[in-house]
Amino acid sequence: MPNGVSNRRSLDRASINDKELYAVHAEVKTNMEGRKGDASALADRQFVEAYPDKDRRMLLRKMDLHIIPILISLYRLVPGAFLFMTKWYAKFELATRFSIFYVGSALSGAFSGLLAYAFAQMDGVGGLAGWRWIFIMEGLMTVIVGVLIPFILADTPQGVRWLKKDECRYLVARMTLQNGGSGAEEIGHHFSWKLLWAVVSDWQFYLFAFNYYSNNIPTYGLKFTMPQIMKNMGFSGNNAQLMTIPPYIAGAISAYVFGRLSDKFRRRSYFLVIPQFLVIIGYSILTPLAPKIKQNMGACYFAIVLANIGLYPISPGSSSWISNNLAGTAKRALGLGYIAMIGNLGGIVSSYIFIQSEAPAYPTGFGTSLAFAVMGIIAATTLDVIYMRINKKRDQMSEAEVREKYTEEELAALGDRSPLFRYTL
């Protein structure tokens, strides 16, 4: 079910790119289009999830496209979904589960093209253009999923009826032991201003946020621009939609594979750095060849597929890493949200770097994406080195010495700063 939610929110996000192929520009005029196109006009959609298309349908008749997302919604689904999964799955099961959830984002790129093509065939029905039907039908699907969520998902194992008592006790005991005993997770379970300060003043959040940010710029930039890139290769509207599907499928498979490997080997940093290297290779191929993209169609298409293979494992990998290295439900919740808040600013940046007048070369877009992929590797490597040094320092003190110095309550209150806590590398 969480994966279905992810798929729906990402379909809504991707849908505006599809509409660019179905003449949305001709009907909805906005002063942003001439400079940057619809993607930048909807840059705020990084903060917009499933808003009602019934209302959007009316708004699109009257209002500037740029202002709509700001007026509708400002909440974020992903951090809450990831926090939800930390209450159900053990530490080294999270990367796989986060990846499965995030696969919805990659698959949305594939399915949004197919759905856009199908719904566009309704052009003229009810006196509405095909692109309006894309909005309406995809929004309706999102609303249906949203209505089902409260009846299907439960916050914790104790809140469901379909688990046997022994199964429920096992899940609760497993999570309790993982968190170091009953007190370890209860301390810091509720929000406080002190806890918020602990988050915003913690160095690790900024490195994680930058890693997330540096991935979102090339990810959303490519997602916003891919249909147009396919048109630049010479494909028509419908064929351009179909040609976007394989890169997203490759990204979905890659996210799952890297998540599984990360859990299997109990190592996070390696499975962030390797995908980031693939992104660098992809953009290194694409950047010099894009000015003559029609003549270099095969190499450029391969580069796009390779970039997607590298891009999609990074966000779930980064989120599972920070989840592993935070103790306390409230701190974990604040941390995931804080990182997403900063990281998703990259989505806004990405909508401004692919400048329509620079097509098909997009030197600003591809060059900026390449630079941020390099910086993402630097951030991940820095985190790994710092965590390694902290763990080594804590290893110098035995558990007996630690327990002699601190009470159980003090250790629980320290959370991930406890001498007994070891950071996942």
PDB file of N, CA and C in Angstrom, residues 223-283:
ATOM      1  N   LYS A 223      13.578  14.330 -14.787  1.00  0.00           N
ATOM      2  CA  LYS A 223      12.171  13.944 -14.849  1.00  0.00           C
ATOM      3  C   LYS A 223      11.338  15.040 -15.515  1.00  0.00           C
ATOM      4  N   PHE A 224      11.611  16.298 -15.163  1.00  0.00           N
ATOM      5  CA  PHE A 224      10.883  17.407 -15.777  1.00  0.00           C
ATOM      6  C   PHE A 224      11.124  17.477 -17.285  1.00  0.00           C
ATOM      7  N   THR A 225      12.344  17.155 -17.698  1.00  0.00           N
ATOM      8  CA  THR A 225      12.792  17.454 -19.057  1.00  0.00           C
ATOM      9  C   THR A 225      12.779  16.250 -19.990  1.00  0.00           C
ATOM     10  N   MET A 226      12.663  15.039 -19.459  1.00  0.00           N
ATOM     11  CA  MET A 226      12.831  13.860 -20.304  1.00  0.00           C
ATOM     12  C   MET A 226      11.872  13.804 -21.499  1.00  0.00           C
ATOM     13  N   PRO A 227      10.576  14.109 -21.338  1.00  0.00           N
ATOM     14  CA  PRO A 227       9.726  14.080 -22.537  1.00  0.00           C
ATOM     15  C   PRO A 227      10.224  15.024 -23.634  1.00  0.00           C
ATOM     16  N   GLN A 228      10.710  16.194 -23.223  1.00  0.00           N
ATOM     17  CA  GLN A 228      11.219  17.137 -24.211  1.00  0.00           C
ATOM     18  C   GLN A 228      12.521  16.642 -24.832  1.00  0.00           C
ATOM     19  N   ILE A 229      13.357  15.979 -24.040  1.00  0.00           N
ATOM     20  CA  ILE A 229      14.597  15.405 -24.576  1.00  0.00           C
ATOM     21  C   ILE A 229      14.267  14.372 -25.647  1.00  0.00           C
ATOM     22  N   MET A 230      13.230  13.565 -25.385  1.00  0.00           N
ATOM     23  CA  MET A 230      12.828  12.564 -26.376  1.00  0.00           C
ATOM     24  C   MET A 230      12.326  13.235 -27.656  1.00  0.00           C
ATOM     25  N   LYS A 231      11.632  14.351 -27.502  1.00  0.00           N
ATOM     26  CA  LYS A 231      11.201  15.092 -28.691  1.00  0.00           C
ATOM     27  C   LYS A 231      12.403  15.651 -29.442  1.00  0.00           C
ATOM     28  N   ASN A 232      13.410  16.094 -28.688  1.00  0.00           N
ATOM     29  CA  ASN A 232      14.626  16.608 -29.329  1.00  0.00           C
ATOM     30  C   ASN A 232      15.344  15.520 -30.124  1.00  0.00           C
ATOM     31  N   MET A 233      15.174  14.264 -29.699  1.00  0.00           N
ATOM     32  CA  MET A 233      15.772  13.152 -30.437  1.00  0.00           C
ATOM     33  C   MET A 233      15.050  12.885 -31.750  1.00  0.00           C
ATOM     34  N   GLY A 234      13.825  13.440 -31.860  1.00  0.00           N
ATOM     35  CA  GLY A 234      13.082  13.272 -33.100  1.00  0.00           C
ATOM     36  C   GLY A 234      11.816  12.459 -32.964  1.00  0.00           C
ATOM     37  N   PHE A 235      11.461  12.055 -31.733  1.00  0.00           N
ATOM     38  CA  PHE A 235      10.247  11.268 -31.531  1.00  0.00           C
ATOM     39  C   PHE A 235       9.037  12.186 -31.447  1.00  0.00           C
ATOM     40  N   SER A 236       7.884  11.679 -31.902  1.00  0.00           N
ATOM     41  CA  SER A 236       6.639  12.434 -31.827  1.00  0.00           C
ATOM     42  C   SER A 236       6.081  12.373 -30.412  1.00  0.00           C
ATOM     43  N   GLY A 237       4.956  13.063 -30.182  1.00  0.00           N
ATOM     44  CA  GLY A 237       4.374  13.121 -28.846  1.00  0.00           C
ATOM     45  C   GLY A 237       4.138  11.769 -28.217  1.00  0.00           C
ATOM     46  N   ASN A 238       3.405  10.875 -28.919  1.00  0.00           N
ATOM     47  CA  ASN A 238       3.104   9.563 -28.357  1.00  0.00           C
ATOM     48  C   ASN A 238       4.349   8.692 -28.245  1.00  0.00           C
ATOM     49  N   ASN A 239       5.170   8.700 -29.281  1.00  0.00           N
ATOM     50  CA  ASN A 239       6.398   7.905 -29.233  1.00  0.00           C
ATOM     51  C   ASN A 239       7.369   8.438 -28.184  1.00  0.00           C
ATOM     52  N   ALA A 240       7.372   9.748 -27.995  1.00  0.00           N
ATOM     53  CA  ALA A 240       8.225  10.337 -26.963  1.00  0.00           C
ATOM     54  C   ALA A 240       7.820   9.830 -25.586  1.00  0.00           C
ATOM     55  N   GLN A 241       6.497   9.693 -25.365  1.00  0.00           N
ATOM     56  CA  GLN A 241       6.017   9.141 -24.098  1.00  0.00           C
ATOM     57  C   GLN A 241       6.515   7.718 -23.909  1.00  0.00           C
ATOM     58  N   LEU A 242       6.394   6.921 -24.940  1.00  0.00           N
ATOM     59  CA  LEU A 242       6.796   5.517 -24.835  1.00  0.00           C
ATOM     60  C   LEU A 242       8.297   5.378 -24.605  1.00  0.00           C
ATOM     61  N   MET A 243       9.083   6.255 -25.180  1.00  0.00           N
ATOM     62  CA  MET A 243      10.539   6.168 -25.038  1.00  0.00           C
ATOM     63  C   MET A 243      11.019   6.570 -23.650  1.00  0.00           C
ATOM     64  N   THR A 244      10.174   7.231 -22.862  1.00  0.00           N
ATOM     65  CA  THR A 244      10.564   7.563 -21.484  1.00  0.00           C
ATOM     66  C   THR A 244      10.406   6.375 -20.542  1.00  0.00           C
ATOM     67  N   ILE A 245       9.716   5.333 -20.980  1.00  0.00           N
ATOM     68  CA  ILE A 245       9.411   4.217 -20.078  1.00  0.00           C
ATOM     69  C   ILE A 245      10.645   3.402 -19.699  1.00  0.00           C
ATOM     70  N   PRO A 246      11.488   2.933 -20.638  1.00  0.00           N
ATOM     71  CA  PRO A 246      12.643   2.105 -20.250  1.00  0.00           C
ATOM     72  C   PRO A 246      13.582   2.748 -19.229  1.00  0.00           C
ATOM     73  N   PRO A 247      13.915   4.047 -19.330  1.00  0.00           N
ATOM     74  CA  PRO A 247      14.784   4.623 -18.298  1.00  0.00           C
ATOM     75  C   PRO A 247      14.188   4.544 -16.899  1.00  0.00           C
ATOM     76  N   TYR A 248      12.880   4.765 -16.787  1.00  0.00           N
ATOM     77  CA  TYR A 248      12.242   4.696 -15.475  1.00  0.00           C
ATOM     78  C   TYR A 248      12.183   3.259 -14.955  1.00  0.00           C
ATOM     79  N   ILE A 249      11.925   2.315 -15.832  1.00  0.00           N
ATOM     80  CA  ILE A 249      11.929   0.910 -15.424  1.00  0.00           C
ATOM     81  C   ILE A 249      13.314   0.522 -14.918  1.00  0.00           C
ATOM     82  N   ALA A 250      14.348   0.951 -15.631  1.00  0.00           N
ATOM     83  CA  ALA A 250      15.722   0.675 -15.201  1.00  0.00           C
ATOM     84  C   ALA A 250      16.001   1.295 -13.837  1.00  0.00           C
ATOM     85  N   GLY A 251      15.504   2.514 -13.615  1.00  0.00           N
ATOM     86  CA  GLY A 251      15.683   3.169 -12.321  1.00  0.00           C
ATOM     87  C   GLY A 251      14.981   2.434 -11.199  1.00  0.00           C
ATOM     88  N   ALA A 252      13.776   1.922 -11.476  1.00  0.00           N
ATOM     89  CA  ALA A 252      13.030   1.176 -10.462  1.00  0.00           C
ATOM     90  C   ALA A 252      13.755  -0.105 -10.072  1.00  0.00           C
ATOM     91  N   ILE A 253      14.227  -0.848 -11.060  1.00  0.00           N
ATOM     92  CA  ILE A 253      14.965  -2.090 -10.788  1.00  0.00           C
ATOM     93  C   ILE A 253      16.236  -1.787 -10.004  1.00  0.00           C
ATOM     94  N   SER A 254      16.934  -0.744 -10.408  1.00  0.00           N
ATOM     95  CA  SER A 254      18.176  -0.361  -9.741  1.00  0.00           C
ATOM     96  C   SER A 254      17.939   0.004  -8.280  1.00  0.00           C
ATOM     97  N   ALA A 255      16.882   0.763  -8.006  1.00  0.00           N
ATOM     98  CA  ALA A 255      16.588   1.159  -6.625  1.00  0.00           C
ATOM     99  C   ALA A 255      16.385  -0.069  -5.745  1.00  0.00           C
ATOM    100  N   TYR A 256      15.641  -1.037  -6.250  1.00  0.00           N
ATOM    101  CA  TYR A 256      15.386  -2.250  -5.464  1.00  0.00           C
ATOM    102  C   TYR A 256      16.665  -3.057  -5.263  1.00  0.00           C
ATOM    103  N   VAL A 257      17.450  -3.237  -6.314  1.00  0.00           N
ATOM    104  CA  VAL A 257      18.675  -4.044  -6.224  1.00  0.00           C
ATOM    105  C   VAL A 257      19.660  -3.424  -5.245  1.00  0.00           C
ATOM    106  N   PHE A 258      19.889  -2.130  -5.353  1.00  0.00           N
ATOM    107  CA  PHE A 258      20.828  -1.477  -4.443  1.00  0.00           C
ATOM    108  C   PHE A 258      20.314  -1.493  -3.004  1.00  0.00           C
ATOM    109  N   GLY A 259      18.998  -1.379  -2.824  1.00  0.00           N
ATOM    110  CA  GLY A 259      18.434  -1.470  -1.479  1.00  0.00           C
ATOM    111  C   GLY A 259      18.658  -2.834  -0.861  1.00  0.00           C
ATOM    112  N   ARG A 260      18.429  -3.870  -1.639  1.00  0.00           N
ATOM    113  CA  ARG A 260      18.658  -5.241  -1.159  1.00  0.00           C
ATOM    114  C   ARG A 260      20.122  -5.460  -0.798  1.00  0.00           C
ATOM    115  N   LEU A 261      21.016  -5.005  -1.653  1.00  0.00           N
ATOM    116  CA  LEU A 261      22.444  -5.182  -1.397  1.00  0.00           C
ATOM    117  C   LEU A 261      22.883  -4.409  -0.157  1.00  0.00           C
ATOM    118  N   SER A 262      22.337  -3.225   0.019  1.00  0.00           N
ATOM    119  CA  SER A 262      22.680  -2.414   1.186  1.00  0.00           C
ATOM    120  C   SER A 262      22.277  -3.103   2.479  1.00  0.00           C
ATOM    121  N   ASP A 263      21.084  -3.704   2.490  1.00  0.00           N
ATOM    122  CA  ASP A 263      20.639  -4.446   3.674  1.00  0.00           C
ATOM    123  C   ASP A 263      21.448  -5.721   3.867  1.00  0.00           C
ATOM    124  N   LYS A 264      21.726  -6.413   2.788  1.00  0.00           N
ATOM    125  CA  LYS A 264      22.451  -7.683   2.878  1.00  0.00           C
ATOM    126  C   LYS A 264      23.848  -7.487   3.459  1.00  0.00           C
ATOM    127  N   PHE A 265      24.555  -6.474   2.990  1.00  0.00           N
ATOM    128  CA  PHE A 265      25.928  -6.238   3.442  1.00  0.00           C
ATOM    129  C   PHE A 265      25.999  -5.281   4.632  1.00  0.00           C
ATOM    130  N   ARG A 266      24.840  -4.766   5.057  1.00  0.00           N
ATOM    131  CA  ARG A 266      24.749  -3.874   6.212  1.00  0.00           C
ATOM    132  C   ARG A 266      25.689  -2.678   6.069  1.00  0.00           C
ATOM    133  N   ARG A 267      25.685  -2.127   4.899  1.00  0.00           N
ATOM    134  CA  ARG A 267      26.542  -0.984   4.595  1.00  0.00           C
ATOM    135  C   ARG A 267      25.749  -0.013   3.727  1.00  0.00           C
ATOM    136  N   ARG A 268      25.720   1.247   4.140  1.00  0.00           N
ATOM    137  CA  ARG A 268      24.936   2.244   3.413  1.00  0.00           C
ATOM    138  C   ARG A 268      25.775   3.080   2.450  1.00  0.00           C
ATOM    139  N   SER A 269      26.944   3.517   2.886  1.00  0.00           N
ATOM    140  CA  SER A 269      27.710   4.490   2.101  1.00  0.00           C
ATOM    141  C   SER A 269      28.098   3.956   0.727  1.00  0.00           C
ATOM    142  N   TYR A 270      28.531   2.684   0.669  1.00  0.00           N
ATOM    143  CA  TYR A 270      28.952   2.119  -0.616  1.00  0.00           C
ATOM    144  C   TYR A 270      27.831   2.182  -1.646  1.00  0.00           C
ATOM    145  N   PHE A 271      26.609   1.944  -1.164  1.00  0.00           N
ATOM    146  CA  PHE A 271      25.476   1.839  -2.081  1.00  0.00           C
ATOM    147  C   PHE A 271      24.800   3.191  -2.320  1.00  0.00           C
ATOM    148  N   LEU A 272      25.451   4.244  -1.843  1.00  0.00           N
ATOM    149  CA  LEU A 272      25.144   5.604  -2.282  1.00  0.00           C
ATOM    150  C   LEU A 272      26.198   6.091  -3.271  1.00  0.00           C
ATOM    151  N   VAL A 273      27.450   5.805  -2.954  1.00  0.00           N
ATOM    152  CA  VAL A 273      28.551   6.302  -3.781  1.00  0.00           C
ATOM    153  C   VAL A 273      28.564   5.636  -5.160  1.00  0.00           C
ATOM    154  N   ILE A 274      28.330   4.324  -5.206  1.00  0.00           N
ATOM    155  CA  ILE A 274      28.344   3.623  -6.502  1.00  0.00           C
ATOM    156  C   ILE A 274      27.276   4.180  -7.451  1.00  0.00           C
ATOM    157  N   PRO A 275      26.011   4.333  -7.019  1.00  0.00           N
ATOM    158  CA  PRO A 275      25.032   4.945  -7.922  1.00  0.00           C
ATOM    159  C   PRO A 275      25.410   6.363  -8.344  1.00  0.00           C
ATOM    160  N   GLN A 276      26.003   7.119  -7.424  1.00  0.00           N
ATOM    161  CA  GLN A 276      26.388   8.483  -7.791  1.00  0.00           C
ATOM    162  C   GLN A 276      27.469   8.492  -8.872  1.00  0.00           C
ATOM    163  N   PHE A 277      28.348   7.505  -8.837  1.00  0.00           N
ATOM    164  CA  PHE A 277      29.335   7.380  -9.913  1.00  0.00           C
ATOM    165  C   PHE A 277      28.647   7.077 -11.245  1.00  0.00           C
ATOM    166  N   LEU A 278      27.596   6.264 -11.208  1.00  0.00           N
ATOM    167  CA  LEU A 278      26.853   5.977 -12.442  1.00  0.00           C
ATOM    168  C   LEU A 278      26.196   7.235 -12.993  1.00  0.00           C
ATOM    169  N   VAL A 279      25.691   8.084 -12.094  1.00  0.00           N
ATOM    170  CA  VAL A 279      25.107   9.358 -12.528  1.00  0.00           C
ATOM    171  C   VAL A 279      26.162  10.215 -13.222  1.00  0.00           C
ATOM    172  N   ILE A 280      27.345  10.261 -12.621  1.00  0.00           N
ATOM    173  CA  ILE A 280      28.439  11.049 -13.202  1.00  0.00           C
ATOM    174  C   ILE A 280      28.798  10.539 -14.598  1.00  0.00           C
ATOM    175  N   ILE A 281      28.885   9.221 -14.738  1.00  0.00           N
ATOM    176  CA  ILE A 281      29.207   8.643 -16.050  1.00  0.00           C
ATOM    177  C   ILE A 281      28.119   8.995 -17.067  1.00  0.00           C
ATOM    178  N   GLY A 282      26.850   8.856 -16.643  1.00  0.00           N
ATOM    179  CA  GLY A 282      25.741   9.154 -17.545  1.00  0.00           C
ATOM    180  C   GLY A 282      25.763  10.587 -18.043  1.00  0.00           C
ATOM    181  N   TYR A 283      25.924  11.533 -17.129  1.00  0.00           N
ATOM    182  CA  TYR A 283      25.942  12.940 -17.533  1.00  0.00           C
ATOM    183  C   TYR A 283      27.226  13.310 -18.266  1.00  0.00           C
TER     184      TYR A 283
END
